[in-house]
């Protein structure tokens, strides 16, 4: 009896959540076209930084901002989720925006590196800003 119950539970567990039940997504970074960023910061201040990126098809949706920090350097990219469908329409001129709040916690200056894609050799390309911090 226990063996039959185990087999039934196993059958339902493995068949109840088939990956084909819902939409399939892949994730990719989208190049940042331009940025709205202040020319200077004040120590302790909070600033909104807006990113502009191309949404290549109607199947691409904003997912997250990839944000990595090392000392006073910030590397930022936009991550989109692409729904795997056959009816996606190209949107080459669709510029979307997203933003995040940045809190200034140290003095000196911050270097922001916004990912703009890769060159012919496969090296990452960045739009770089060095923003001084006023005290």
mmCIF file of C-alpha atoms in Angstrom:
data_model
loop_
_atom_site.group_PDB
_atom_site.id
_atom_site.type_symbol
_atom_site.label_atom_id
_atom_site.label_comp_id
_atom_site.label_asym_id
_atom_site.label_seq_id
_atom_site.Cartn_x
_atom_site.Cartn_y
_atom_site.Cartn_z
ATOM 1 C CA UNK A 1 0.000 0.000 0.000
ATOM 2 C CA UNK A 2 2.806 2.408 0.868
ATOM 3 C CA UNK A 3 4.499 1.623 -2.418
ATOM 4 C CA UNK A 4 1.336 2.395 -4.409
ATOM 5 C CA UNK A 5 0.827 5.646 -2.502
ATOM 6 C CA UNK A 6 4.459 6.619 -3.141
ATOM 7 C CA UNK A 7 4.067 5.902 -6.873
ATOM 8 C CA UNK A 8 0.842 7.928 -7.090
ATOM 9 C CA UNK A 9 2.346 10.909 -5.249
ATOM 10 C CA UNK A 10 5.475 10.762 -7.420
ATOM 11 C CA UNK A 11 3.382 10.598 -10.597
ATOM 12 C CA UNK A 12 1.338 13.668 -9.658
ATOM 13 C CA UNK A 13 4.381 15.652 -8.532
ATOM 14 C CA UNK A 14 6.263 15.127 -11.765
ATOM 15 C CA UNK A 15 3.278 15.620 -14.073
ATOM 16 C CA UNK A 16 1.397 18.456 -12.388
ATOM 17 C CA UNK A 17 3.928 21.191 -13.192
ATOM 18 C CA UNK A 18 4.952 20.631 -16.755
ATOM 19 C CA UNK A 19 7.286 23.368 -18.060
ATOM 20 C CA UNK A 20 5.099 23.579 -21.171
ATOM 21 C CA UNK A 21 2.118 24.822 -19.139
ATOM 22 C CA UNK A 22 3.127 28.496 -19.107
ATOM 23 C CA UNK A 23 5.110 30.896 -21.228
ATOM 24 C CA UNK A 24 8.833 30.321 -21.622
ATOM 25 C CA UNK A 25 11.206 33.224 -21.019
ATOM 26 C CA UNK A 26 14.839 33.858 -21.729
ATOM 27 C CA UNK A 27 16.755 36.715 -20.157
ATOM 28 C CA UNK A 28 19.135 39.083 -21.887
ATOM 29 C CA UNK A 29 20.910 42.358 -21.285
ATOM 30 C CA UNK A 30 19.832 45.292 -23.436
ATOM 31 C CA UNK A 31 22.274 48.063 -24.364
ATOM 32 C CA UNK A 32 21.707 51.372 -22.595
ATOM 33 C CA UNK A 33 21.235 54.154 -25.158
ATOM 34 C CA UNK A 34 21.443 57.138 -22.812
ATOM 35 C CA UNK A 35 21.288 58.083 -19.135
ATOM 36 C CA UNK A 36 19.817 60.931 -17.115
ATOM 37 C CA UNK A 37 22.291 61.441 -14.272
ATOM 38 C CA UNK A 38 23.221 64.522 -12.210
ATOM 39 C CA UNK A 39 26.551 66.196 -12.937
ATOM 40 C CA UNK A 40 27.422 66.232 -9.220
ATOM 41 C CA UNK A 41 26.305 64.640 -5.962
ATOM 42 C CA UNK A 42 26.099 65.847 -2.374
ATOM 43 C CA UNK A 43 27.231 63.482 0.378
ATOM 44 C CA UNK A 44 24.163 61.829 1.945
ATOM 45 C CA UNK A 45 21.877 62.752 -0.945
ATOM 46 C CA UNK A 46 19.586 60.399 -2.864
ATOM 47 C CA UNK A 47 19.360 60.802 -6.642
ATOM 48 C CA UNK A 48 17.171 59.182 -9.285
ATOM 49 C CA UNK A 49 19.139 57.858 -12.267
ATOM 50 C CA UNK A 50 17.092 57.088 -15.389
ATOM 51 C CA UNK A 51 18.231 54.595 -18.026
ATOM 52 C CA UNK A 52 17.018 54.608 -21.641
ATOM 53 C CA UNK A 53 17.255 51.344 -23.594
ATOM 54 C CA UNK A 54 15.832 49.843 -26.780
ATOM 55 C CA UNK A 55 13.075 47.258 -26.540
ATOM 56 C CA UNK A 56 13.634 45.284 -29.776
ATOM 57 C CA UNK A 57 10.314 43.392 -29.909
ATOM 58 C CA UNK A 58 6.889 43.317 -28.319
ATOM 59 C CA UNK A 59 8.001 40.125 -26.548
ATOM 60 C CA UNK A 60 10.720 41.907 -24.520
ATOM 61 C CA UNK A 61 9.756 43.109 -21.056
ATOM 62 C CA UNK A 62 11.743 44.959 -18.421
ATOM 63 C CA UNK A 63 12.920 42.521 -15.746
ATOM 64 C CA UNK A 64 15.614 44.143 -13.577
ATOM 65 C CA UNK A 65 18.585 46.441 -13.353
ATOM 66 C CA UNK A 66 21.869 44.565 -13.070
ATOM 67 C CA UNK A 67 23.893 46.576 -10.554
ATOM 68 C CA UNK A 68 27.406 45.710 -9.429
ATOM 69 C CA UNK A 69 29.587 47.817 -7.162
ATOM 70 C CA UNK A 70 33.277 47.783 -6.407
ATOM 71 C CA UNK A 71 34.584 50.578 -4.177
ATOM 72 C CA UNK A 72 33.281 53.776 -5.852
ATOM 73 C CA UNK A 73 32.688 52.136 -9.256
ATOM 74 C CA UNK A 74 29.192 51.081 -10.334
ATOM 75 C CA UNK A 75 28.537 48.860 -13.367
ATOM 76 C CA UNK A 76 24.939 48.911 -14.552
ATOM 77 C CA UNK A 77 22.927 47.117 -17.242
ATOM 78 C CA UNK A 78 19.250 46.578 -18.065
ATOM 79 C CA UNK A 79 17.981 42.994 -18.037
ATOM 80 C CA UNK A 80 14.884 42.088 -20.052
ATOM 81 C CA UNK A 81 12.762 38.962 -20.137
ATOM 82 C CA UNK A 82 11.936 37.766 -23.646
ATOM 83 C CA UNK A 83 8.803 35.691 -23.977
ATOM 84 C CA UNK A 84 9.416 32.869 -26.456
ATOM 85 C CA UNK A 85 6.519 33.303 -28.906
ATOM 86 C CA UNK A 86 6.134 33.253 -32.675
ATOM 87 C CA UNK A 87 4.078 36.448 -32.966
ATOM 88 C CA UNK A 88 6.670 38.977 -31.722
ATOM 89 C CA UNK A 89 6.689 42.266 -33.611
ATOM 90 C CA UNK A 90 9.909 44.218 -34.144
ATOM 91 C CA UNK A 91 9.977 47.603 -32.394
ATOM 92 C CA UNK A 92 13.312 49.103 -33.506
ATOM 93 C CA UNK A 93 12.430 52.655 -32.399
ATOM 94 C CA UNK A 94 10.868 51.774 -29.046
ATOM 95 C CA UNK A 95 13.016 53.394 -26.364
ATOM 96 C CA UNK A 96 11.940 52.336 -22.877
ATOM 97 C CA UNK A 97 13.042 53.750 -19.551
ATOM 98 C CA UNK A 98 13.676 52.481 -16.063
ATOM 99 C CA UNK A 99 15.232 54.170 -13.070
ATOM 100 C CA UNK A 100 16.734 53.566 -9.667
ATOM 101 C CA UNK A 101 17.560 55.684 -6.646
ATOM 102 C CA UNK A 102 21.213 56.082 -5.780
ATOM 103 C CA UNK A 103 22.281 57.064 -2.266
ATOM 104 C CA UNK A 104 25.628 58.825 -1.932
ATOM 105 C CA UNK A 105 27.488 57.271 0.998
ATOM 106 C CA UNK A 106 31.108 58.243 0.410
ATOM 107 C CA UNK A 107 33.091 61.263 -0.694
ATOM 108 C CA UNK A 108 35.468 61.647 -3.637
ATOM 109 C CA UNK A 109 33.715 60.687 -6.849
ATOM 110 C CA UNK A 110 31.716 57.798 -8.289
ATOM 111 C CA UNK A 111 32.414 56.164 -11.641
ATOM 112 C CA UNK A 112 29.302 54.830 -13.371
ATOM 113 C CA UNK A 113 29.724 52.358 -16.222
ATOM 114 C CA UNK A 114 26.521 51.801 -18.201
ATOM 115 C CA UNK A 115 26.628 48.718 -20.442
ATOM 116 C CA UNK A 116 26.135 49.509 -24.142
ATOM 117 C CA UNK A 117 26.763 46.088 -25.670
ATOM 118 C CA UNK A 118 29.815 44.404 -27.152
ATOM 119 C CA UNK A 119 32.255 45.393 -29.894
ATOM 120 C CA UNK A 120 33.331 43.225 -32.849
ATOM 121 C CA UNK A 121 35.883 41.400 -30.669
ATOM 122 C CA UNK A 122 33.280 40.590 -28.002
ATOM 123 C CA UNK A 123 34.555 43.142 -25.475
ATOM 124 C CA UNK A 124 32.022 44.997 -23.340
ATOM 125 C CA UNK A 125 31.405 48.651 -24.225
ATOM 126 C CA UNK A 126 30.407 51.139 -21.520
ATOM 127 C CA UNK A 127 29.079 54.674 -21.362
ATOM 128 C CA UNK A 128 31.118 56.110 -18.482
ATOM 129 C CA UNK A 129 30.454 59.038 -16.177
ATOM 130 C CA UNK A 130 32.588 60.239 -13.285
ATOM 131 C CA UNK A 131 30.413 62.178 -10.857
ATOM 132 C CA UNK A 132 32.113 64.259 -8.142
ATOM 133 C CA UNK A 133 30.726 64.309 -4.595
ATOM 134 C CA UNK A 134 30.447 67.707 -2.920
ATOM 135 C CA UNK A 135 30.602 67.868 0.860
#
